CSV table of C-alpha atoms in Angstrom, one decimal:
chain,number,residue,atom,x,y,z
A,1,MET,CA,155.3,115.6,111.6
A,2,SER,CA,156.8,112.3,110.5
A,3,GLN,CA,156.0,110.6,107.2
A,4,ARG,CA,154.0,107.9,109.1
A,5,GLU,CA,152.0,110.5,111.0
A,6,GLY,CA,151.4,112.3,107.7
A,7,GLU,CA,150.1,109.2,106.0
A,8,GLY,CA,147.9,108.4,109.0
A,9,ALA,CA,146.4,112.0,108.9
A,10,GLY,CA,145.8,111.6,105.2
A,11,ARG,CA,144.0,108.3,105.6
A,12,ALA,CA,141.9,109.9,108.4
A,13,ASN,CA,141.0,112.9,106.2
A,14,GLY,CA,140.1,110.5,103.3
A,15,ALA,CA,137.9,108.4,105.6
A,16,ALA,CA,136.2,111.6,106.9
A,17,ARG,CA,135.4,112.7,103.3
A,18,GLU,CA,134.1,109.3,102.4
A,19,GLY,CA,131.9,109.4,105.5
A,20,ARG,CA,130.5,112.8,104.6
A,21,PHE,CA,129.7,111.7,101.1
A,22,GLU,CA,128.0,108.5,102.3
A,23,ARG,CA,125.8,110.6,104.7
A,24,PHE,CA,124.9,113.1,102.0
A,25,ALA,CA,124.1,110.3,99.5
A,26,ALA,CA,121.9,108.5,102.0
A,27,TRP,CA,120.1,111.8,102.9
A,28,ILE,CA,119.1,112.4,99.3
A,29,LEU,CA,118.5,108.8,98.4
A,30,PRO,CA,114.8,108.7,99.3
A,31,ILE,CA,113.9,112.0,97.6
A,32,HIS,CA,113.8,110.9,94.0
A,33,PRO,CA,115.2,108.3,91.7
A,34,ALA,CA,117.4,111.0,90.1
A,35,THR,CA,119.0,111.8,93.5
A,36,GLY,CA,119.5,108.1,94.0
A,37,LEU,CA,121.7,108.2,90.9
A,38,VAL,CA,124.1,110.5,92.8
A,39,ALA,CA,124.6,107.8,95.4
A,40,LEU,CA,125.0,105.2,92.7
A,41,PHE,CA,127.6,107.0,90.6
A,42,GLY,CA,129.4,108.4,93.6
A,43,LEU,CA,129.8,105.0,95.3
A,44,SER,CA,130.6,103.4,92.0
A,45,LEU,CA,133.9,105.4,92.1
A,46,ARG,CA,134.9,102.8,94.6
A,47,ALA,CA,134.5,100.1,92.0
A,48,PRO,CA,138.0,98.5,92.4
A,49,GLU,CA,137.3,97.5,96.0
A,50,VAL,CA,133.8,96.4,95.1
A,51,LEU,CA,135.1,94.2,92.3
A,52,ARG,CA,137.6,92.6,94.7
A,53,GLY,CA,134.8,91.8,97.0
A,54,LEU,CA,132.7,90.3,94.3
A,55,LYS,CA,135.6,88.1,93.1
A,56,SER,CA,135.7,86.6,96.6
A,57,GLN,CA,132.1,85.4,96.4
A,58,ARG,CA,132.4,82.4,94.0
A,59,ARG,CA,128.9,81.0,94.7
A,60,ASP,CA,127.2,84.3,94.1
A,61,LEU,CA,129.2,84.8,90.9
A,62,VAL,CA,128.0,81.4,89.7
A,63,VAL,CA,124.4,82.5,90.4
A,64,PHE,CA,125.0,85.8,88.5
A,65,GLY,CA,126.5,83.8,85.6
A,66,VAL,CA,123.5,81.5,85.4
A,67,LEU,CA,121.2,84.5,85.5
A,68,ALA,CA,123.1,86.1,82.6
A,69,LEU,CA,122.8,82.9,80.5
A,70,ILE,CA,119.1,82.7,81.2
A,71,GLY,CA,118.8,86.3,80.2
A,72,ILE,CA,120.7,85.8,77.0
A,73,VAL,CA,118.3,83.0,76.0
A,74,SER,CA,115.4,85.1,77.0
A,75,VAL,CA,116.6,88.1,74.9
A,76,ALA,CA,117.2,85.8,71.9
A,77,ASN,CA,113.6,84.6,72.1
A,78,ALA,CA,112.1,88.0,72.9
A,79,TYR,CA,109.3,89.4,70.8
A,80,ASP,CA,111.3,92.6,70.6
A,81,VAL,CA,115.0,91.7,70.8
A,82,GLN,CA,116.3,95.3,70.9
A,83,ARG,CA,114.0,96.1,73.9
A,84,GLY,CA,115.2,92.9,75.4
A,85,ILE,CA,118.9,93.8,75.1
A,86,ILE,CA,118.3,97.2,76.8
A,87,ASN,CA,116.3,95.7,79.7
A,88,PHE,CA,118.7,92.8,80.1
A,89,PHE,CA,120.8,94.9,82.5
A,90,VAL,CA,118.0,95.8,85.0
A,91,PRO,CA,118.5,92.9,87.5
A,92,PHE,CA,122.3,93.4,87.2
A,93,ALA,CA,121.9,97.0,88.2
A,94,PHE,CA,120.1,95.8,91.3
A,95,ILE,CA,122.9,93.4,92.0
A,96,TRP,CA,125.4,96.2,91.6
A,97,LEU,CA,123.5,98.2,94.2
A,98,TYR,CA,123.8,95.2,96.5
A,99,ALA,CA,127.6,95.1,95.8
A,100,LEU,CA,127.9,98.8,96.6
A,101,GLY,CA,126.0,98.3,99.9
A,102,ARG,CA,128.3,95.4,100.9
A,103,TRP,CA,131.7,96.7,99.9
A,104,ALA,CA,131.6,100.4,98.9
A,105,ILE,CA,129.8,101.8,102.0
A,106,LYS,CA,132.1,102.1,104.9
A,107,GLN,CA,129.7,103.2,107.6
A,108,PRO,CA,126.5,101.1,107.0
A,109,THR,CA,124.8,102.1,110.3
A,110,GLN,CA,125.3,105.8,109.6
A,111,PHE,CA,124.1,105.3,106.0
A,112,LEU,CA,120.8,103.7,107.3
A,113,VAL,CA,120.2,106.5,109.8
A,114,SER,CA,120.9,109.3,107.3
A,115,MET,CA,118.6,107.6,104.8
A,116,LEU,CA,115.8,107.6,107.4
A,117,TYR,CA,116.4,111.3,108.1
A,118,GLY,CA,116.0,111.9,104.3
A,119,THR,CA,112.8,109.8,104.4
A,120,ALA,CA,111.4,111.9,107.2
A,121,LEU,CA,112.2,115.1,105.3
A,122,LEU,CA,110.2,113.8,102.3
A,123,ALA,CA,107.3,112.9,104.6
A,124,LEU,CA,107.5,116.4,106.2
A,125,VAL,CA,107.2,118.1,102.8
A,126,MET,CA,104.2,115.9,102.0
A,127,VAL,CA,102.4,116.7,105.3
A,128,LEU,CA,103.0,120.4,104.9
A,129,ALA,CA,101.8,120.2,101.3
A,130,ARG,CA,98.6,118.5,102.4
A,131,VAL,CA,98.0,121.0,105.3
A,132,PHE,CA,98.6,124.1,103.3
A,133,GLN,CA,97.3,122.6,100.0
A,134,TRP,CA,100.5,123.3,98.0
A,135,GLU,CA,100.5,122.8,94.3
A,136,PHE,CA,103.5,123.8,92.1
A,137,ALA,CA,104.7,122.8,88.7
A,138,ILE,CA,107.4,123.9,86.3
A,139,GLY,CA,105.9,123.6,82.9
A,140,ASP,CA,104.5,120.1,82.6
A,141,PHE,CA,106.7,118.8,85.5
A,142,THR,CA,105.0,118.4,88.8
A,143,VAL,CA,107.0,119.6,91.8
A,144,LEU,CA,104.2,119.2,94.3
A,145,GLY,CA,100.8,118.1,93.1
A,146,ARG,CA,97.5,116.3,94.1
A,147,PHE,CA,97.6,117.7,97.6
A,148,SER,CA,94.9,120.4,97.4
A,149,ARG,CA,91.7,118.3,97.5
A,150,PRO,CA,90.5,115.5,99.8
A,151,GLY,CA,91.1,112.0,98.4
A,152,GLN,CA,94.1,113.0,96.3
A,153,ARG,CA,97.1,110.9,97.2
A,154,GLY,CA,100.0,113.2,96.5
A,155,ASN,CA,102.8,113.7,93.9
A,156,VAL,CA,106.3,114.9,94.6
A,157,LEU,CA,108.7,115.7,91.9
A,158,GLY,CA,106.7,113.6,89.4
A,159,ILE,CA,106.6,110.5,91.7
A,160,PRO,CA,102.9,109.4,92.4
A,161,SER,CA,101.5,107.9,95.5
A,162,ASN,CA,102.7,104.3,95.3
A,163,GLY,CA,106.2,105.4,94.4
A,164,LEU,CA,106.2,107.7,97.5
A,165,ALA,CA,104.7,105.0,99.7
A,166,VAL,CA,107.4,102.5,99.0
A,167,VAL,CA,110.0,105.0,100.3
A,168,LEU,CA,108.0,106.1,103.3
A,169,GLU,CA,107.4,102.6,104.6
A,170,ALA,CA,111.1,102.4,105.2
A,171,GLY,CA,110.8,105.4,107.5
A,172,VAL,CA,108.0,103.8,109.5
A,173,ILE,CA,109.9,100.6,110.1
A,174,GLY,CA,113.2,102.4,110.6
A,175,GLY,CA,111.7,104.8,113.0
A,176,LEU,CA,110.2,102.0,115.0
A,177,GLY,CA,113.4,100.1,115.1
A,178,LEU,CA,115.5,103.1,116.2
A,179,LEU,CA,112.9,103.8,118.9
A,180,LEU,CA,113.6,100.3,120.3
A,181,TYR,CA,117.4,100.6,120.1
A,182,GLU,CA,118.2,104.2,121.0
A,183,ARG,CA,119.0,104.9,124.7
A,184,THR,CA,118.9,108.8,124.9
A,185,TRP,CA,115.7,110.7,124.9
A,186,LYS,CA,117.0,113.0,122.1
A,187,ARG,CA,117.6,110.1,119.8
A,188,ARG,CA,114.3,108.4,120.7
A,189,LEU,CA,112.4,111.6,119.9
A,190,LEU,CA,114.2,111.8,116.5
A,191,ALA,CA,113.2,108.1,115.9
A,192,MET,CA,109.6,108.9,116.9
A,193,ALA,CA,109.5,111.9,114.5
A,194,ILE,CA,110.8,109.7,111.7
A,195,GLY,CA,108.2,107.0,112.3
A,196,LEU,CA,105.3,109.4,112.8
A,197,LEU,CA,106.1,111.6,109.8
A,198,SER,CA,106.5,108.6,107.6
A,199,MET,CA,103.2,107.1,108.8
A,200,ALA,CA,101.5,110.4,108.1
A,201,GLY,CA,102.9,110.3,104.6
A,202,ILE,CA,101.6,106.7,104.1
A,203,ALA,CA,98.2,108.0,105.2
A,204,ILE,CA,98.3,110.7,102.5
A,205,THR,CA,99.2,108.2,99.8
A,206,LEU,CA,96.5,105.8,101.0
A,207,SER,CA,98.7,102.9,99.6
A,208,ARG,CA,97.2,99.6,100.7
A,209,GLY,CA,100.4,97.8,99.6
A,210,ALA,CA,102.4,100.0,101.9
A,211,MET,CA,99.9,99.4,104.8
A,212,VAL,CA,100.3,95.6,104.4
A,213,GLY,CA,104.1,96.1,104.0
A,214,ILE,CA,104.6,98.0,107.2
A,215,ILE,CA,102.5,95.4,109.1
A,216,ALA,CA,104.8,92.7,107.8
A,217,GLY,CA,107.9,94.8,108.7
A,218,THR,CA,106.6,95.6,112.2
A,219,ILE,CA,105.9,91.9,112.8
A,220,THR,CA,109.4,91.1,111.7
A,221,LEU,CA,110.8,93.7,114.1
A,222,GLY,CA,108.8,92.0,116.8
A,223,PHE,CA,110.4,88.7,116.1
A,224,LEU,CA,113.9,90.0,115.7
A,225,MET,CA,114.0,92.6,118.5
A,226,THR,CA,111.0,92.6,120.8
A,227,PRO,CA,107.2,92.2,120.5
A,228,LYS,CA,106.9,95.5,122.4
A,229,VAL,CA,107.2,97.2,119.0
A,230,ILE,CA,103.7,96.2,118.2
A,231,VAL,CA,102.3,98.6,120.9
A,232,PRO,CA,103.4,102.0,119.5
A,233,PHE,CA,102.7,100.9,115.9
A,234,ALA,CA,99.2,99.6,116.7
A,235,GLY,CA,98.4,102.7,118.7
A,236,CYS,CA,99.4,105.1,115.9
A,237,ALA,CA,97.6,102.9,113.3
A,238,ALA,CA,94.4,102.8,115.5
A,239,LEU,CA,94.4,106.6,115.7
A,240,LEU,CA,94.7,107.0,112.0
A,241,VAL,CA,91.9,104.5,111.3
A,242,ALA,CA,89.7,106.0,114.0
A,243,PHE,CA,89.9,109.7,113.0
A,244,PHE,CA,90.4,109.7,109.3
A,245,ASP,CA,87.5,108.2,107.3
A,246,ARG,CA,89.5,107.8,104.0
A,247,VAL,CA,92.3,105.9,105.8
A,248,ARG,CA,89.8,103.7,107.5
A,249,GLU,CA,88.0,102.9,104.2
A,250,ARG,CA,91.3,102.1,102.5
A,251,PHE,CA,92.5,99.9,105.3
A,252,LEU,CA,89.3,97.9,105.6
A,253,SER,CA,89.2,97.5,101.9
A,254,ILE,CA,92.4,95.4,102.1
A,255,ILE,CA,90.3,92.4,103.2
A,256,ASP,CA,87.4,93.1,100.8
A,257,LEU,CA,88.1,91.0,97.7
A,258,SER,CA,85.5,92.9,95.7
A,259,LYS,CA,87.8,95.9,95.8
A,260,HIS,CA,90.6,93.9,94.2
A,261,THR,CA,88.9,92.3,91.2
A,262,ALA,CA,90.9,94.3,88.6
A,263,ARG,CA,94.2,93.4,90.3
A,264,ILE,CA,93.2,89.7,90.5
A,265,GLU,CA,92.3,89.7,86.8
A,266,ILE,CA,95.8,91.2,86.1
A,267,TRP,CA,97.4,88.5,88.0
A,268,GLU,CA,95.3,85.8,86.3
A,269,SER,CA,96.2,87.3,82.9
A,270,THR,CA,99.9,87.4,83.8
A,271,LEU,CA,99.9,83.8,85.0
A,272,ASN,CA,98.3,82.7,81.7
A,273,LEU,CA,101.2,84.6,79.9
A,274,ILE,CA,103.8,82.8,82.1
A,275,ARG,CA,102.1,79.4,81.4
A,276,ASP,CA,102.7,79.9,77.7
A,277,HIS,CA,106.2,81.3,78.1
A,278,PHE,CA,107.2,79.2,81.0
A,279,TRP,CA,111.0,78.7,81.0
A,280,PHE,CA,112.4,81.9,79.5
A,281,GLY,CA,109.5,84.4,79.4
A,282,VAL,CA,108.6,86.9,76.7
A,283,GLY,CA,111.9,88.7,77.0
A,284,PRO,CA,113.2,91.5,79.2
A,285,GLY,CA,111.1,94.6,78.8
A,286,ASN,CA,108.5,92.9,76.6
A,287,PHE,CA,105.7,92.5,79.1
A,288,GLY,CA,103.7,95.4,77.8
A,289,ARG,CA,103.9,94.2,74.2
A,290,VAL,CA,102.6,90.7,74.9
A,291,TYR,CA,100.3,91.1,77.9
A,292,PRO,CA,97.2,92.7,76.2
A,293,SER,CA,96.6,89.5,74.2
A,294,TYR,CA,96.4,87.6,77.5
A,295,ALA,CA,94.1,90.0,79.4
A,296,VAL,CA,91.1,88.1,80.7
A,297,THR,CA,88.9,91.2,80.5
A,298,GLU,CA,88.9,94.3,78.4
A,299,ARG,CA,89.2,96.6,81.4
A,300,VAL,CA,92.6,95.2,82.4
A,301,ALA,CA,94.0,95.0,78.8
A,302,GLY,CA,95.6,98.4,79.0
A,303,PHE,CA,97.8,97.8,82.0
A,304,GLY,CA,101.6,97.7,81.3
A,305,SER,CA,102.6,96.0,84.5
A,306,ALA,CA,101.6,92.9,86.5
A,307,HIS,CA,101.1,94.8,89.9
A,308,ASN,CA,103.4,92.2,91.4
A,309,ASN,CA,107.2,92.4,91.1
A,310,TYR,CA,107.7,88.6,91.1
A,311,LEU,CA,105.1,87.9,88.4
A,312,PHE,CA,106.3,90.9,86.4
A,313,PHE,CA,109.9,89.7,86.4
A,314,THR,CA,109.0,86.0,85.9
A,315,ALA,CA,106.8,86.9,82.9
A,316,GLN,CA,109.8,88.5,81.2
A,317,TRP,CA,112.6,86.2,82.3
A,318,GLY,CA,110.7,83.0,82.7
A,319,VAL,CA,110.5,80.7,85.7
A,320,LEU,CA,114.2,80.0,85.5
A,321,GLY,CA,115.1,83.6,85.7
A,322,GLY,CA,112.6,84.4,88.5
A,323,LEU,CA,113.7,81.5,90.7
A,324,THR,CA,117.4,82.4,90.1
A,325,LEU,CA,117.1,86.1,91.0
A,326,TYR,CA,114.6,85.9,93.9
A,327,GLY,CA,116.2,82.6,95.1
A,328,TRP,CA,119.5,84.5,95.5
A,329,HIS,CA,117.7,87.5,97.1
A,330,PHE,CA,116.1,85.1,99.6
A,331,TRP,CA,119.3,83.3,100.3
A,332,VAL,CA,121.2,86.6,101.0
A,333,MET,CA,118.6,87.5,103.6
A,334,MET,CA,118.5,84.0,105.1
A,335,ARG,CA,122.3,83.7,105.4
A,336,SER,CA,122.4,87.1,107.2
A,337,LEU,CA,119.7,85.9,109.6
A,338,LEU,CA,121.5,82.6,110.2
A,339,ARG,CA,124.9,84.4,110.7
A,340,GLY,CA,123.4,86.7,113.3
A,341,MET,CA,122.7,90.4,113.1
A,342,GLY,CA,123.2,93.5,115.2
A,343,PRO,CA,120.3,95.9,115.9
A,344,HIS,CA,120.7,98.1,112.8
A,345,GLN,CA,121.0,95.0,110.5
A,346,LYS,CA,117.7,93.8,112.0
A,347,ILE,CA,116.1,97.1,111.2
A,348,MET,CA,117.4,96.8,107.6
A,349,PHE,CA,116.1,93.3,107.4
A,350,ALA,CA,112.6,94.4,108.6
A,351,ILE,CA,112.6,97.3,106.0
A,352,LEU,CA,113.4,94.8,103.3
A,353,VAL,CA,110.6,92.5,104.4
A,354,SER,CA,108.3,95.5,104.2
A,355,PHE,CA,109.4,96.2,100.7
A,356,LEU,CA,109.2,92.6,99.6
A,357,THR,CA,105.7,92.4,101.0
A,358,HIS,CA,104.5,95.6,99.3
A,359,THR,CA,105.8,94.4,96.0
A,360,LEU,CA,103.5,91.4,96.1
A,361,PHE,CA,100.8,94.0,95.2
A,362,ASP,CA,102.6,96.5,93.1
A,363,ASP,CA,105.6,96.3,90.7
A,364,LEU,CA,108.0,98.9,92.2
A,365,MET,CA,111.7,99.3,92.6
A,366,THR,CA,113.7,101.6,94.8
A,367,ALA,CA,117.4,102.0,95.2
A,368,TYR,CA,117.4,101.5,99.0
A,369,ALA,CA,116.4,97.9,98.6
A,370,GLY,CA,119.6,97.0,96.8
A,371,PHE,CA,121.8,99.1,99.1
A,372,LEU,CA,120.3,97.7,102.3
A,373,LEU,CA,120.5,94.2,101.1
A,374,GLY,CA,124.2,94.7,100.6
A,375,CYS,CA,124.6,96.5,104.0
A,376,LEU,CA,123.2,93.4,105.7
A,377,GLU,CA,126.5,91.7,104.8
A,378,ASN,CA,128.7,94.8,105.0
A,379,ALA,CA,132.3,94.2,105.8
A,380,ALA,CA,132.1,96.7,108.7
A,381,TYR,CA,129.7,94.4,110.6
A,382,GLU,CA,131.9,91.4,109.8
A,383,ARG,CA,135.0,93.2,111.2
A,384,ALA,CA,133.0,94.1,114.3
A,385,GLU,CA,132.0,90.5,114.9
A,386,GLU,CA,135.6,89.4,114.5
A,387,ALA,CA,136.8,92.1,116.9
A,388,GLY,CA,134.1,91.1,119.4
């Protein structure tokens, strides 16, 4: 074998190892935040390439710099400066996830599909736990819990219902999207299994935020791919509502404002807090310290979150910080839309819409949101466009 052939074989073996790790990382990503750290640290080993990519994005770097300056002012004026310093890095961790998705992941389509397989596995465990009423803990740590009695909404590895639902909604939208795209019956059946298992998991969690999120994500798929996607989703949703009383009650309660008075009071309290700390907020990580004094009723005074990602972040970083971070997030999605997207990018986009809709009603974070946002602009898709 010549030296050139040897170098080519070495590169091929290296690419194969990278691909295997990406698939493994994507598989375990939905299971638990701790397994998400495996993907984070493993892909961060490719930091030199990621940093080169970041350096080429001057406009984004300006935005990140502005966000950092806003954060520094917010920390300096925080009620608890030490807590502010620690939590200052949270939005930049999300930005790093985006950067890994854009420049560290080499096979973004395979990453998406493997992530959806992992999501289906989580959903399958939840369905089996509900059917067989599994309950298991190691000491005080819940492995599987809140599955044995009707009305309980599940807990897997210490993650409660809303945390599970924000992962499972990606499986519903992803399964629907793959069902539209795949051309072989085997792959269509796999896509159908992903979507159905994930929807069953959502039904177990009874998460209204996830229900609204998957409706928004499905409508987005309809616009980006084909309106036909509404038919299988509506059919499955109708069956769940028709045959499961608890699911029907939760779904119908979405439009019953009397069921949301506590959440509305939390939002009102948070808006009052933002009004008095308009530009730079109360400081990163300081929401729980300041919020109780703004609670409009005693029953919502004990909440440590705003039940809305956008209000929660803005209360801590101020309107300037909120507009900077979420304005950048919106622009990344819009420039991807304007540039044109392939089918798997459209699925990622719809999953992100589902997540962003859900977080209007709960303050949640999941690693896949950052990874998929970066994958929308992944260099592999750019190279494919150039080759086409």
